Amino acid sequence: MKIQLAEHYGLCFGVRDAIAQAERLAAQGPLTILGELVHNPVVRERLAQRGVREGVLNDESAPTAQVMITAHGASERKRAEWRGAGFGVADGTCPLVRHAHGQLGLLVSLGYFPVVIGKRGHVEVAGLTGDFPDAFVVENADDISQLPLYERYGVISQTTQPVEKVRGLVEAIRAARPGSEVRFSDTVCQPTKNRQRALRKLLAECDTIVVVGGRNSNNTAQLVTAASAAGLTVFHIERAEELEPAWFSTAEKVGLTAGTSTLKETVAAVHERLKEIAASLTPATA
Ligand code: SF4
């Protein structure tokens, strides 16, 4: 059994910087993160060990005076509500999420009706639409028939959506609203694009894929879905201890990748465990 590590995998700079910011703030005083800083249990446990608390973005009460917005971002309205309630608000929003907010705001200011392609209810999407109560979320093609009729649509995407899916949905909106102008700003982030491209390479070369990442991590789920759709055997794990040797009894080439909220050290531990499994499966020569 051979193992191939994806060319791009795991922790992106946005998550890395948000974790570092939380650890810096926690060293200065009590801190509550407004939600899961990242959708990754390993990271959350590490922060909890440093005394960092977790609160709820939509409930302006926290056990500490200092709170922090996660890398997924939040609406300006939400920030103002927290400040108004007397909290110090630190901002861990990834610059690329901020860019998506900026693009949506720009499109609205130019008179376009706001449309966000992404997962309904996801914290990043809630943040993007939070300042535009009329904004319409397109999660899949079935949603488009419900899109209210406007002359001009300004479309952006959640940063972690598969870019081909997003482009397909933009074309579907254009087809469904032939008399309207549809202006699209591609806000899928580069680290997500890199990981998706690296996964495609693995899919072409492997028969089995291991994806490491939180079970509620959207971009990890996208990697799992893409590998499953390609017909490969896929295992989604959060940590090395979950790997079972029996899963790989017929595997010849195993591809290894991870979502953008997964620590490199978690992936390294999985890689080591896979090597041990590979060694144990190699038939002894006479
Ligand atoms: S996945 Fe992209 S947008 Fe999200 S934190 Fe990472 S770099 Fe930023």
Tab-separated table of C-alpha atoms in Angstrom, residues 10-26 28 31 33 37-38 43 46-47 50 52 68-73 90-98 191 195 260-264:
chain	number	residue	atom	x	y	z
A	10	GLY	CA	-4.691	21.297	6.108
A	11	LEU	CA	-4.466	24.550	7.990
A	12	CYS	CA	-4.844	27.719	5.918
A	13	PHE	CA	-3.306	31.058	6.868
A	14	GLY	CA	-6.701	32.455	7.962
A	15	VAL	CA	-7.256	29.752	10.549
A	16	ARG	CA	-3.599	29.728	11.593
A	17	ASP	CA	-3.670	33.472	12.279
A	18	ALA	CA	-7.002	33.281	14.143
A	19	ILE	CA	-5.634	30.553	16.427
A	20	ALA	CA	-2.479	32.595	17.092
A	21	GLN	CA	-4.608	35.688	17.817
A	22	ALA	CA	-6.801	33.733	20.268
A	23	GLU	CA	-3.757	32.342	22.045
A	24	ARG	CA	-2.203	35.826	22.292
A	25	LEU	CA	-5.416	37.334	23.676
A	26	ALA	CA	-5.886	34.429	26.112
A	28	GLN	CA	-3.409	38.683	28.220
A	31	LEU	CA	-11.383	35.406	26.547
A	33	ILE	CA	-14.657	33.003	21.402
A	37	LEU	CA	-12.973	29.364	16.377
A	38	VAL	CA	-12.527	26.674	13.762
A	43	VAL	CA	-7.941	22.963	18.070
A	46	ARG	CA	-6.139	23.020	22.837
A	47	LEU	CA	-7.759	26.420	23.351
A	50	ARG	CA	-5.561	27.551	27.849
A	52	VAL	CA	-10.459	30.035	26.433
A	68	MET	CA	-13.498	37.378	19.740
A	69	ILE	CA	-15.196	36.925	16.368
A	70	THR	CA	-14.096	33.704	14.636
A	71	ALA	CA	-12.280	33.394	11.293
A	72	HIS	CA	-15.718	32.877	9.687
A	73	GLY	CA	-16.570	36.534	10.318
A	90	ALA	CA	-11.506	41.353	18.908
A	91	ASP	CA	-11.773	40.390	15.261
A	92	GLY	CA	-10.430	37.029	14.065
A	93	THR	CA	-12.158	37.303	10.680
A	94	CYS	CA	-9.996	35.916	7.886
A	95	PRO	CA	-9.018	38.668	5.396
A	96	LEU	CA	-10.504	36.573	2.591
A	97	VAL	CA	-13.866	36.393	4.370
A	98	ARG	CA	-13.607	40.154	4.864
A	191	PRO	CA	-6.426	28.002	-0.109
A	195	ARG	CA	-6.903	22.039	-1.762
A	260	THR	CA	-8.357	24.065	6.081
A	261	SER	CA	-9.045	23.867	9.834
A	262	THR	CA	-6.894	20.780	10.413
A	263	LEU	CA	-3.547	21.211	12.149
A	264	LYS	CA	-0.483	20.039	10.214
